[in-house]
Amino acid sequence: MRPGWTSVTYKNLSNNILFIGRHISCQIDSKDDSSTNNTINDTNSDGIYTNGDLQYQSLLRQHPLNVKVTLIISPDHTGELIFSYLTQLNIVTVQGKLSGLKAQQSQTLTSTLLHNLLDDNDHGQLSPNPTTDFLFQQQGKSAPIFSDAIGGYPYYWIQQLCKCQMVPLQRQELVTDCSEIIKRLTQRMRARIALDRILINLEKNEMPLLAEGNETTSILNSSLRRSINNLTTLRSWREISFEDINKYEYIQILMNENLIDRVTTSIYECKFQSLSQDDNNKTILYAHIFIPANYPQARSIILLKLLLSTNGNKTTERTRANSENIKILERSLMCDIVYSPMTSMGSSLNDPSQHFTLLAQQIWRLSIGFPLLIDAESDLTCTSRRRQTLLSRLAD
């Protein structure tokens, strides 16, 4: 390790962050011996046994000093970033925390809090230092997949912020100034707080609340909603894993095309049921919702499965693989449904805070579109013109 490297790194980090705003504080803490020298979990996130392997653990050992940055997001929510230096690997890792979240599934919101913050490919699970693989190979092991369990994530932007020299030249554009990073951090945390409020409603099988004003895009007062007689209800909402959806071929196709990131995406399943039908003729709509780490800058992808039950003994399944109507409804959920004010120059303002209720609006649009989907699927003579009508009505 180069003499003075640690002090220079932490000085760069703390100097960059200090004095940005009154809602931010930065301090250098000293860990006690037990937190620095204790053994890591029995296995790391890559499934490799580490407990008792002193050589392996020495490569992951953290410097006894760390930098803690606290961001006051709201009176009820505080963000915290803890930066640590791994002395043998010459990288800096960070752990992100956000207090005040109340949803049962809020752990998912914090586990990907900093993923893809400045770069869509920077999920922090691999070391940015090319010598890391060599050092672990010398121990006869594979380099770990980084996580909070082994000290945090070594994102590329952190290495650049700390003036680490191993960052590839093509990554130099990741960070221009620390104020931009803090701005994105604050927006990300506010988005997670809004998402937490949405999840609280959905976990209770209640439709989520929409923000007041133009963000609702008149969803609740639309003429389309008033004209629908078939009511629907939200029956269930749960978090699922990639293993749960591997059995669905229509989802596997999108995963194979890398449209869904296995590492950073949170997945949920919700079930809607039409209330206008009896028990022998149930129609159920399953929605698989893929929320990216950089939501709401990138909106959620929603894939649908419709189950039509006739006389209680025959169930017909419709997905994007065999129904053009499903594809149309899925596309309509991706339409821009958030009001964007115009500047004096006529250009739209790209303020992510406008999109904080994006998922809630998608769920409401899905609920409204469900009866239209039933009508289209029940009409065997449904033409392409009618399909286009379905799409246009949902996008209004």
C-alpha positions as a LaTeX table, in Angstrom:
\begin{tabular}{lrrr}
\hline
Residue & $x$ (\AA) & $y$ (\AA) & $z$ (\AA) \\
\hline
Met1 & 0.00 & 0.00 & 0.00 \\
Arg2 & 1.38 & 3.38 & $-0.96$ \\
Pro3 & 2.30 & 5.54 & 2.10 \\
Gly4 & $-0.37$ & 8.10 & 2.83 \\
Trp5 & $-2.81$ & 6.60 & 0.33 \\
Thr6 & $-5.54$ & 6.18 & 2.94 \\
Ser7 & $-5.28$ & 9.67 & 4.36 \\
Val8 & $-5.27$ & 11.21 & 0.89 \\
Thr9 & $-8.26$ & 9.11 & $-0.18$ \\
Tyr10 & $-10.39$ & 10.01 & 2.83 \\
Lys11 & $-9.33$ & 13.64 & 2.63 \\
Asn12 & $-10.44$ & 13.77 & $-1.02$ \\
Leu13 & $-13.73$ & 12.14 & $-0.13$ \\
Ser14 & $-14.53$ & 14.28 & 2.91 \\
Asn15 & $-13.42$ & 17.53 & 1.25 \\
Asn16 & $-15.61$ & 16.77 & $-1.77$ \\
Ile17 & $-18.68$ & 16.19 & 0.38 \\
Leu18 & $-18.32$ & 18.87 & 3.07 \\
Phe19 & $-20.10$ & 22.22 & 2.76 \\
Ile20 & $-22.48$ & 21.11 & 0.00 \\
Gly21 & $-25.57$ & 21.90 & 2.05 \\
Arg22 & $-26.94$ & 22.23 & 5.55 \\
His23 & $-28.84$ & 18.96 & 5.23 \\
Ile24 & $-25.59$ & 17.00 & 4.80 \\
Ser25 & $-22.95$ & 16.13 & 7.38 \\
Cys26 & $-19.68$ & 14.26 & 6.93 \\
Gln27 & $-17.41$ & 12.74 & 9.56 \\
Ile28 & $-14.50$ & 10.32 & 9.81 \\
Asp29 & $-15.15$ & 7.54 & 12.33 \\
Ser30 & $-12.83$ & 5.03 & 13.93 \\
Lys31 & $-13.93$ & 1.42 & 14.14 \\
Asp32 & $-13.17$ & $-0.60$ & 17.22 \\
Asp33 & $-10.88$ & $-3.62$ & 16.93 \\
Ser34 & $-13.74$ & $-6.10$ & 17.02 \\
Ser35 & $-15.49$ & $-4.57$ & 14.02 \\
Thr36 & $-12.24$ & $-4.46$ & 12.06 \\
Asn37 & $-10.84$ & $-7.87$ & 12.89 \\
Asn38 & $-13.93$ & $-9.98$ & 13.34 \\
Thr39 & $-14.60$ & $-12.86$ & 10.99 \\
Ile40 & $-16.89$ & $-12.44$ & 8.05 \\
Asn41 & $-19.97$ & $-14.61$ & 7.63 \\
Asp42 & $-19.51$ & $-18.35$ & 7.08 \\
Thr43 & $-19.91$ & $-17.79$ & 3.35 \\
Asn44 & $-19.69$ & $-14.72$ & 1.21 \\
Ser45 & $-22.38$ & $-13.79$ & $-1.29$ \\
Asp46 & $-20.64$ & $-16.00$ & $-3.86$ \\
Gly47 & $-21.16$ & $-19.04$ & $-1.64$ \\
Ile48 & $-17.46$ & $-19.44$ & $-0.77$ \\
Tyr49 & $-16.59$ & $-20.58$ & 2.75 \\
Thr50 & $-14.51$ & $-17.92$ & 4.47 \\
Asn51 & $-14.86$ & $-18.38$ & 8.22 \\
Gly52 & $-11.42$ & $-19.29$ & 9.57 \\
Asp53 & $-9.64$ & $-18.60$ & 6.26 \\
Leu54 & $-7.31$ & $-15.87$ & 7.45 \\
Gln55 & $-5.64$ & $-15.29$ & 4.10 \\
Tyr56 & $-8.98$ & $-14.84$ & 2.38 \\
Gln57 & $-10.24$ & $-12.52$ & 5.11 \\
Ser58 & $-7.06$ & $-10.47$ & 5.07 \\
Leu59 & $-7.77$ & $-9.50$ & 1.46 \\
Leu60 & $-11.17$ & $-8.15$ & 2.53 \\
Arg61 & $-9.91$ & $-6.39$ & 5.65 \\
Gln62 & $-11.05$ & $-2.79$ & 6.05 \\
His63 & $-9.02$ & 0.13 & 7.31 \\
Pro64 & $-10.02$ & 1.08 & 10.89 \\
Leu65 & $-11.20$ & 4.52 & 9.71 \\
Asn66 & $-14.27$ & 5.15 & 7.60 \\
Val67 & $-16.18$ & 8.17 & 6.32 \\
Lys68 & $-19.85$ & 8.50 & 7.21 \\
Val69 & $-22.09$ & 10.89 & 5.30 \\
Thr70 & $-25.56$ & 11.69 & 6.63 \\
Leu71 & $-28.29$ & 13.22 & 4.47 \\
Ile72 & $-31.48$ & 14.60 & 6.02 \\
Ile73 & $-34.11$ & 13.78 & 3.40 \\
Ser74 & $-37.20$ & 14.63 & 5.46 \\
Pro75 & $-38.12$ & 14.93 & 9.16 \\
Asp76 & $-38.86$ & 11.19 & 9.14 \\
His77 & $-36.20$ & 9.89 & 6.76 \\
Thr78 & $-32.41$ & 9.99 & 7.00 \\
Gly79 & $-29.95$ & 8.61 & 4.48 \\
Glu80 & $-26.54$ & 7.34 & 5.48 \\
Leu81 & $-23.47$ & 6.39 & 3.43 \\
Ile82 & $-20.53$ & 4.61 & 5.05 \\
Phe83 & $-17.32$ & 4.55 & 2.98 \\
Ser84 & $-14.62$ & 1.99 & 3.83 \\
Tyr85 & $-11.18$ & 1.36 & 2.39 \\
Leu86 & $-10.07$ & $-2.23$ & 1.73 \\
Thr87 & $-6.34$ & $-1.95$ & 2.26 \\
Gln88 & $-5.19$ & $-5.05$ & 0.35 \\
Leu89 & $-7.44$ & $-4.56$ & $-2.66$ \\
Asn90 & $-6.92$ & $-0.78$ & $-2.88$ \\
Ile91 & $-10.62$ & $-0.07$ & $-3.39$ \\
Val92 & $-13.25$ & 1.92 & $-1.52$ \\
Thr93 & $-16.66$ & 0.42 & $-0.78$ \\
Val94 & $-19.88$ & 2.05 & 0.38 \\
Gln95 & $-22.93$ & 0.88 & 2.30 \\
Gly96 & $-26.14$ & 2.84 & 1.85 \\
Lys97 & $-28.94$ & 3.05 & 4.40 \\
Leu98 & $-32.28$ & 4.84 & 4.45 \\
Ser99 & $-34.19$ & 5.02 & 7.72 \\
Gly100 & $-37.92$ & 5.55 & 8.13 \\
Leu101 & $-39.17$ & 3.05 & 5.52 \\
Lys102 & $-42.22$ & 1.14 & 6.75 \\
Ala103 & $-43.18$ & $-1.34$ & 4.04 \\
Gln104 & $-42.54$ & $-5.01$ & 4.77 \\
Gln105 & $-40.61$ & $-5.23$ & 1.52 \\
Ser106 & $-38.50$ & $-2.14$ & 2.26 \\
Gln107 & $-35.33$ & $-4.25$ & 2.51 \\
Thr108 & $-35.45$ & $-4.55$ & $-1.25$ \\
Leu109 & $-35.53$ & $-0.76$ & $-1.52$ \\
Thr110 & $-32.35$ & $-0.37$ & 0.52 \\
Ser111 & $-30.39$ & $-3.31$ & $-0.92$ \\
Thr112 & $-30.25$ & $-1.62$ & $-4.34$ \\
Leu113 & $-30.24$ & 1.95 & $-3.04$ \\
Leu114 & $-27.04$ & 2.98 & $-4.84$ \\
His115 & $-27.09$ & 0.58 & $-7.80$ \\
Asn116 & $-26.82$ & 2.21 & $-11.24$ \\
Leu117 & $-26.72$ & 5.66 & $-9.66$ \\
Leu118 & $-24.51$ & 7.26 & $-12.32$ \\
Asp119 & $-24.14$ & 4.43 & $-14.82$ \\
Asp120 & $-26.67$ & 1.81 & $-15.88$ \\
Asn121 & $-23.94$ & $-0.87$ & $-15.76$ \\
Asp122 & $-22.45$ & 0.02 & $-12.38$ \\
His123 & $-24.09$ & $-2.33$ & $-9.87$ \\
Gly124 & $-21.03$ & $-2.55$ & $-7.62$ \\
Gln125 & $-20.77$ & $-6.31$ & $-7.32$ \\
Leu126 & $-17.37$ & $-6.64$ & $-9.01$ \\
Ser127 & $-14.11$ & $-5.00$ & $-8.03$ \\
Pro128 & $-13.01$ & $-2.12$ & $-10.28$ \\
Asn129 & $-9.38$ & $-2.99$ & $-9.55$ \\
Pro130 & $-8.09$ & $-5.46$ & $-12.19$ \\
Thr131 & $-5.59$ & $-6.95$ & $-9.72$ \\
Thr132 & $-8.37$ & $-8.27$ & $-7.47$ \\
Asp133 & $-8.86$ & $-11.47$ & $-9.48$ \\
Phe134 & $-5.12$ & $-12.16$ & $-9.40$ \\
Leu135 & $-4.88$ & $-11.71$ & $-5.63$ \\
Phe136 & $-7.71$ & $-14.15$ & $-4.97$ \\
Gln137 & $-6.42$ & $-16.63$ & $-7.54$ \\
Gln138 & $-3.19$ & $-16.75$ & $-5.56$ \\
Gln139 & $-5.30$ & $-18.03$ & $-2.66$ \\
Gly140 & $-6.94$ & $-20.61$ & $-4.91$ \\
Lys141 & $-10.28$ & $-18.80$ & $-4.77$ \\
Ser142 & $-12.53$ & $-16.70$ & $-6.95$ \\
Ala143 & $-12.94$ & $-12.99$ & $-6.36$ \\
Pro144 & $-16.07$ & $-12.32$ & $-4.27$ \\
Ile145 & $-19.31$ & $-10.79$ & $-5.41$ \\
Phe146 & $-19.47$ & $-7.70$ & $-3.22$ \\
Ser147 & $-22.46$ & $-6.96$ & $-1.02$ \\
Asp148 & $-23.29$ & $-5.35$ & 2.32 \\
Ala149 & $-22.34$ & $-8.65$ & 3.97 \\
Ile150 & $-18.68$ & $-8.11$ & 3.10 \\
Gly151 & $-18.37$ & $-4.38$ & 3.55 \\
Gly152 & $-20.39$ & $-2.77$ & 0.79 \\
Tyr153 & $-20.14$ & $-2.10$ & $-2.92$ \\
Pro154 & $-17.07$ & $-0.71$ & $-4.79$ \\
Tyr155 & $-18.91$ & 1.40 & $-7.35$ \\
Tyr156 & $-16.78$ & 3.00 & $-10.05$ \\
Trp157 & $-17.92$ & 6.50 & $-9.17$ \\
Ile158 & $-16.61$ & 6.08 & $-5.63$ \\
Gln159 & $-13.14$ & 5.18 & $-6.88$ \\
Gln160 & $-13.13$ & 8.31 & $-9.02$ \\
Leu161 & $-14.43$ & 10.44 & $-6.16$ \\
Cys162 & $-11.57$ & 9.17 & $-3.99$ \\
Lys163 & $-9.02$ & 9.75 & $-6.77$ \\
Cys164 & $-8.25$ & 6.06 & $-7.20$ \\
Gln165 & $-6.22$ & 5.51 & $-10.34$ \\
Met166 & $-7.60$ & 2.12 & $-11.40$ \\
Val167 & $-10.76$ & 3.60 & $-12.92$ \\
Pro168 & $-10.69$ & 2.97 & $-16.71$ \\
Leu169 & $-10.45$ & 6.07 & $-18.86$ \\
Gln170 & $-13.84$ & 5.44 & $-20.45$ \\
Arg171 & $-15.37$ & 5.78 & $-16.97$ \\
Gln172 & $-13.90$ & 9.21 & $-16.27$ \\
Glu173 & $-17.14$ & 10.92 & $-17.29$ \\
Leu174 & $-19.04$ & 9.25 & $-14.44$ \\
Val175 & $-18.50$ & 12.09 & $-11.99$ \\
Thr176 & $-18.18$ & 15.78 & $-12.76$ \\
Asp177 & $-18.64$ & 17.22 & $-9.28$ \\
Cys178 & $-19.81$ & 16.04 & $-5.91$ \\
Ser179 & $-22.86$ & 18.30 & $-5.87$ \\
Glu180 & $-24.26$ & 16.36 & $-8.84$ \\
Ile181 & $-23.72$ & 13.08 & $-6.98$ \\
Ile182 & $-25.49$ & 14.41 & $-3.89$ \\
Lys183 & $-28.35$ & 15.66 & $-6.07$ \\
Arg184 & $-28.79$ & 12.21 & $-7.59$ \\
Leu185 & $-28.51$ & 10.55 & $-4.20$ \\
Thr186 & $-31.20$ & 12.81 & $-2.79$ \\
Gln187 & $-33.49$ & 12.16 & $-5.76$ \\
Arg188 & $-32.92$ & 8.41 & $-5.48$ \\
Met189 & $-33.75$ & 8.39 & $-1.77$ \\
Arg190 & $-36.87$ & 10.52 & $-2.25$ \\
Ala191 & $-37.99$ & 8.14 & $-4.97$ \\
Arg192 & $-37.51$ & 5.19 & $-2.59$ \\
Ile193 & $-39.53$ & 6.96 & 0.10 \\
Ala194 & $-42.38$ & 7.49 & $-2.38$ \\
Leu195 & $-42.09$ & 3.87 & $-3.52$ \\
Asp196 & $-42.24$ & 2.75 & 0.11 \\
Arg197 & $-45.56$ & 4.56 & 0.55 \\
Ile198 & $-46.92$ & 2.86 & $-2.56$ \\
Leu199 & $-45.81$ & $-0.56$ & $-1.30$ \\
Ile200 & $-47.51$ & 0.01 & 2.06 \\
Asn201 & $-50.87$ & 0.29 & 0.28 \\
Leu202 & $-50.24$ & $-2.61$ & $-2.07$ \\
Glu203 & $-49.18$ & $-4.92$ & 0.77 \\
Lys204 & $-52.61$ & $-4.27$ & 2.30 \\
Asn205 & $-54.24$ & $-5.12$ & $-1.06$ \\
Glu206 & $-55.28$ & $-1.50$ & $-1.39$ \\
Met207 & $-54.90$ & 0.65 & $-4.47$ \\
Pro208 & $-52.02$ & 3.12 & $-4.01$ \\
Leu209 & $-52.58$ & 6.82 & $-3.49$ \\
Leu210 & $-51.85$ & 9.24 & $-6.30$ \\
Ala211 & $-50.24$ & 12.62 & $-5.82$ \\
Glu212 & $-52.40$ & 15.69 & $-5.98$ \\
Gly213 & $-52.32$ & 18.01 & $-8.95$ \\
Asn214 & $-51.23$ & 17.33 & $-12.49$ \\
Glu215 & $-49.30$ & 14.15 & $-11.65$ \\
Thr216 & $-52.54$ & 12.18 & $-11.56$ \\
Thr217 & $-52.97$ & 12.88 & $-15.30$ \\
Ser218 & $-56.73$ & 12.81 & $-14.62$ \\
Ile219 & $-56.62$ & 9.02 & $-14.15$ \\
Leu220 & $-59.27$ & 8.96 & $-11.45$ \\
Asn221 & $-61.54$ & 11.44 & $-13.25$ \\
Ser222 & $-61.11$ & 10.10 & $-16.77$ \\
Ser223 & $-64.17$ & 9.55 & $-18.93$ \\
Leu224 & $-62.79$ & 6.09 & $-19.68$ \\
Arg225 & $-62.94$ & 5.08 & $-16.01$ \\
Arg226 & $-66.46$ & 6.45 & $-15.61$ \\
Ser227 & $-67.65$ & 4.48 & $-18.65$ \\
Ile228 & $-66.45$ & 1.11 & $-17.34$ \\
Asn229 & $-69.10$ & $-1.03$ & $-15.70$ \\
Asn230 & $-66.94$ & $-4.07$ & $-14.90$ \\
Leu231 & $-65.24$ & $-3.41$ & $-11.58$ \\
Thr232 & $-61.95$ & $-5.02$ & $-10.58$ \\
Thr233 & $-60.28$ & $-5.61$ & $-7.26$ \\
Leu234 & $-56.68$ & $-6.08$ & $-6.19$ \\
Arg235 & $-56.51$ & $-9.55$ & $-4.63$ \\
Ser236 & $-52.85$ & $-9.94$ & $-3.71$ \\
Trp237 & $-49.41$ & $-8.36$ & $-3.88$ \\
Arg238 & $-46.13$ & $-10.13$ & $-3.11$ \\
Glu239 & $-42.44$ & $-9.96$ & $-3.81$ \\
Ile240 & $-41.01$ & $-12.83$ & $-5.87$ \\
Ser241 & $-37.58$ & $-13.95$ & $-7.09$ \\
Phe242 & $-36.18$ & $-14.74$ & $-10.52$ \\
Glu243 & $-36.46$ & $-18.42$ & $-9.64$ \\
Asp244 & $-40.23$ & $-17.95$ & $-9.26$ \\
Ile245 & $-40.65$ & $-16.62$ & $-12.79$ \\
Asn246 & $-38.18$ & $-18.85$ & $-14.64$ \\
Lys247 & $-41.07$ & $-21.19$ & $-15.47$ \\
Tyr248 & $-42.77$ & $-18.51$ & $-17.55$ \\
Glu249 & $-41.51$ & $-18.70$ & $-21.11$ \\
Tyr250 & $-42.83$ & $-15.29$ & $-22.10$ \\
Ile251 & $-40.74$ & $-13.69$ & $-19.34$ \\
Gln252 & $-37.68$ & $-15.80$ & $-20.07$ \\
Ile253 & $-37.55$ & $-14.36$ & $-23.59$ \\
Leu254 & $-37.15$ & $-10.81$ & $-22.24$ \\
Met255 & $-34.51$ & $-11.95$ & $-19.77$ \\
Asn256 & $-32.53$ & $-13.64$ & $-22.53$ \\
Glu257 & $-32.59$ & $-10.36$ & $-24.44$ \\
Asn258 & $-31.11$ & $-8.59$ & $-21.37$ \\
Leu259 & $-34.14$ & $-6.33$ & $-21.06$ \\
Ile260 & $-34.34$ & $-7.21$ & $-17.36$ \\
Asp261 & $-31.28$ & $-7.02$ & $-15.09$ \\
Arg262 & $-31.07$ & $-10.05$ & $-12.80$ \\
Val263 & $-28.79$ & $-8.25$ & $-10.35$ \\
Thr264 & $-30.52$ & $-4.95$ & $-9.73$ \\
Thr265 & $-34.21$ & $-5.54$ & $-10.52$ \\
Ser266 & $-36.89$ & $-6.00$ & $-7.85$ \\
Ile267 & $-39.80$ & $-8.23$ & $-8.89$ \\
Tyr268 & $-43.38$ & $-8.22$ & $-7.62$ \\
Glu269 & $-46.53$ & $-10.10$ & $-8.55$ \\
Cys270 & $-50.02$ & $-8.71$ & $-8.16$ \\
Lys271 & $-53.38$ & $-10.31$ & $-8.93$ \\
Phe272 & $-56.54$ & $-8.55$ & $-10.09$ \\
Gln273 & $-59.96$ & $-10.18$ & $-10.32$ \\
Ser274 & $-63.06$ & $-9.01$ & $-12.13$ \\
Leu275 & $-66.03$ & $-8.54$ & $-9.76$ \\
Ser276 & $-68.64$ & $-8.69$ & $-12.49$ \\
Gln277 & $-68.42$ & $-12.47$ & $-12.93$ \\
Asp278 & $-69.56$ & $-15.43$ & $-10.86$ \\
Asp279 & $-67.29$ & $-18.07$ & $-9.33$ \\
Asn280 & $-67.74$ & $-20.40$ & $-12.31$ \\
Asn281 & $-66.58$ & $-17.78$ & $-14.79$ \\
Lys282 & $-63.68$ & $-16.07$ & $-13.08$ \\
Thr283 & $-61.25$ & $-13.87$ & $-14.93$ \\
Ile284 & $-57.96$ & $-13.21$ & $-13.18$ \\
Leu285 & $-55.13$ & $-10.97$ & $-14.32$ \\
Tyr286 & $-51.61$ & $-11.55$ & $-13.01$ \\
Ala287 & $-49.09$ & $-8.73$ & $-13.40$ \\
His288 & $-45.36$ & $-9.32$ & $-12.96$ \\
Ile289 & $-43.75$ & $-5.98$ & $-12.18$ \\
Phe290 & $-40.03$ & $-5.42$ & $-12.70$ \\
Ile291 & $-38.77$ & $-2.32$ & $-10.89$ \\
Pro292 & $-35.22$ & $-1.27$ & $-11.94$ \\
Ala293 & $-32.72$ & 0.11 & $-9.47$ \\
Asn294 & $-32.79$ & 3.53 & $-11.15$ \\
Tyr295 & $-36.60$ & 3.85 & $-10.92$ \\
Pro296 & $-38.28$ & 6.24 & $-11.65$ \\
Gln297 & $-35.77$ & 7.51 & $-14.23$ \\
Ala298 & $-36.33$ & 4.09 & $-15.80$ \\
Arg299 & $-39.94$ & 3.02 & $-15.42$ \\
Ser300 & $-41.17$ & $-0.38$ & $-14.34$ \\
Ile301 & $-41.76$ & $-3.10$ & $-16.92$ \\
Ile302 & $-45.08$ & $-4.91$ & $-16.41$ \\
Leu303 & $-45.80$ & $-8.27$ & $-18.05$ \\
Leu304 & $-49.30$ & $-9.75$ & $-17.90$ \\
Lys305 & $-50.96$ & $-13.15$ & $-17.76$ \\
Leu306 & $-54.74$ & $-13.45$ & $-18.15$ \\
Leu307 & $-56.61$ & $-16.54$ & $-16.89$ \\
Leu308 & $-60.10$ & $-17.02$ & $-18.30$ \\
Ser309 & $-62.24$ & $-19.62$ & $-16.52$ \\
Thr310 & $-65.39$ & $-20.96$ & $-18.21$ \\
Asn311 & $-68.02$ & $-22.99$ & $-16.32$ \\
Gly312 & $-65.51$ & $-23.62$ & $-13.58$ \\
Asn313 & $-63.70$ & $-26.45$ & $-15.36$ \\
Lys314 & $-61.72$ & $-24.89$ & $-18.19$ \\
Thr315 & $-59.05$ & $-22.25$ & $-17.87$ \\
Thr316 & $-57.55$ & $-20.45$ & $-20.84$ \\
Glu317 & $-54.23$ & $-18.64$ & $-20.43$ \\
Arg318 & $-53.35$ & $-15.54$ & $-22.38$ \\
Thr319 & $-49.92$ & $-13.87$ & $-22.42$ \\
Arg320 & $-47.97$ & $-11.68$ & $-24.82$ \\
Ala321 & $-46.98$ & $-14.91$ & $-26.57$ \\
Asn322 & $-50.51$ & $-15.65$ & $-27.80$ \\
Ser323 & $-52.48$ & $-12.42$ & $-27.41$ \\
Glu324 & $-52.04$ & $-9.15$ & $-29.27$ \\
Asn325 & $-54.38$ & $-7.52$ & $-26.75$ \\
Ile326 & $-51.97$ & $-8.34$ & $-23.92$ \\
Lys327 & $-49.12$ & $-6.70$ & $-25.83$ \\
Ile328 & $-51.21$ & $-3.58$ & $-26.38$ \\
Leu329 & $-52.10$ & $-3.28$ & $-22.71$ \\
Glu330 & $-48.47$ & $-3.82$ & $-21.68$ \\
Arg331 & $-47.33$ & $-1.10$ & $-24.07$ \\
Ser332 & $-49.95$ & 1.30 & $-22.78$ \\
Leu333 & $-48.52$ & 0.90 & $-19.27$ \\
Met334 & $-45.19$ & 2.18 & $-20.59$ \\
Cys335 & $-46.68$ & 5.32 & $-22.16$ \\
Asp336 & $-45.78$ & 8.67 & $-20.65$ \\
Ile337 & $-48.57$ & 9.09 & $-18.13$ \\
Val338 & $-46.99$ & 11.87 & $-16.09$ \\
Tyr339 & $-47.73$ & 15.50 & $-16.76$ \\
Ser340 & $-44.54$ & 17.34 & $-17.80$ \\
Pro341 & $-44.65$ & 21.14 & $-17.55$ \\
Met342 & $-43.07$ & 23.08 & $-20.38$ \\
Thr343 & $-40.34$ & 25.63 & $-20.00$ \\
Ser344 & $-40.44$ & 29.02 & $-21.67$ \\
Met345 & $-38.44$ & 27.49 & $-24.52$ \\
Gly346 & $-41.08$ & 24.80 & $-24.99$ \\
Ser347 & $-38.97$ & 21.89 & $-23.77$ \\
Ser348 & $-40.11$ & 19.44 & $-21.13$ \\
Leu349 & $-38.54$ & 19.61 & $-17.69$ \\
Asn350 & $-36.69$ & 16.43 & $-16.78$ \\
Asp351 & $-37.34$ & 16.48 & $-13.05$ \\
Pro352 & $-37.41$ & 12.91 & $-11.66$ \\
Ser353 & $-39.50$ & 14.10 & $-8.71$ \\
Gln354 & $-42.45$ & 14.43 & $-11.14$ \\
His355 & $-42.34$ & 10.67 & $-11.61$ \\
Phe356 & $-42.31$ & 9.58 & $-7.96$ \\
Thr357 & $-45.86$ & 8.22 & $-8.26$ \\
Leu358 & $-45.17$ & 6.47 & $-11.55$ \\
Leu359 & $-45.75$ & 2.94 & $-10.23$ \\
Ala360 & $-49.03$ & 3.99 & $-8.59$ \\
Gln361 & $-50.21$ & 5.43 & $-11.90$ \\
Gln362 & $-49.25$ & 2.23 & $-13.72$ \\
Ile363 & $-51.21$ & 0.13 & $-11.22$ \\
Trp364 & $-54.28$ & 2.35 & $-11.61$ \\
Arg365 & $-54.03$ & 2.23 & $-15.38$ \\
Leu366 & $-53.74$ & $-1.56$ & $-15.19$ \\
Ser367 & $-56.89$ & $-1.72$ & $-13.06$ \\
Ile368 & $-58.78$ & 0.46 & $-15.54$ \\
Gly369 & $-57.50$ & $-1.46$ & $-18.56$ \\
Phe370 & $-58.39$ & $-4.90$ & $-17.16$ \\
Pro371 & $-62.13$ & $-4.71$ & $-18.10$ \\
Leu372 & $-61.19$ & $-3.45$ & $-21.58$ \\
Leu373 & $-58.88$ & $-6.42$ & $-21.95$ \\
Ile374 & $-61.68$ & $-8.80$ & $-20.95$ \\
Asp375 & $-63.97$ & $-7.25$ & $-23.57$ \\
Ala376 & $-61.33$ & $-7.57$ & $-26.28$ \\
Glu377 & $-60.51$ & $-11.18$ & $-25.39$ \\
Ser378 & $-64.15$ & $-12.23$ & $-25.23$ \\
Asp379 & $-64.86$ & $-10.84$ & $-28.71$ \\
Leu380 & $-63.63$ & $-13.45$ & $-31.18$ \\
Thr381 & $-64.02$ & $-10.96$ & $-34.03$ \\
Cys382 & $-61.74$ & $-8.40$ & $-32.41$ \\
Thr383 & $-59.94$ & $-6.61$ & $-35.24$ \\
Ser384 & $-56.68$ & $-4.73$ & $-35.35$ \\
Arg385 & $-58.69$ & $-1.49$ & $-35.49$ \\
Arg386 & $-60.37$ & $-2.38$ & $-32.19$ \\
Arg387 & $-57.01$ & $-3.24$ & $-30.67$ \\
Gln388 & $-55.75$ & 0.20 & $-31.64$ \\
Thr389 & $-58.87$ & 1.69 & $-30.05$ \\
Leu390 & $-58.05$ & $-0.14$ & $-26.84$ \\
Leu391 & $-54.55$ & 1.28 & $-26.83$ \\
Ser392 & $-55.63$ & 4.82 & $-27.61$ \\
Arg393 & $-58.30$ & 4.83 & $-24.88$ \\
Leu394 & $-55.77$ & 3.73 & $-22.28$ \\
Ala395 & $-53.21$ & 6.27 & $-23.42$ \\
Asp396 & $-55.59$ & 9.23 & $-23.31$ \\
\hline
\end{tabular}
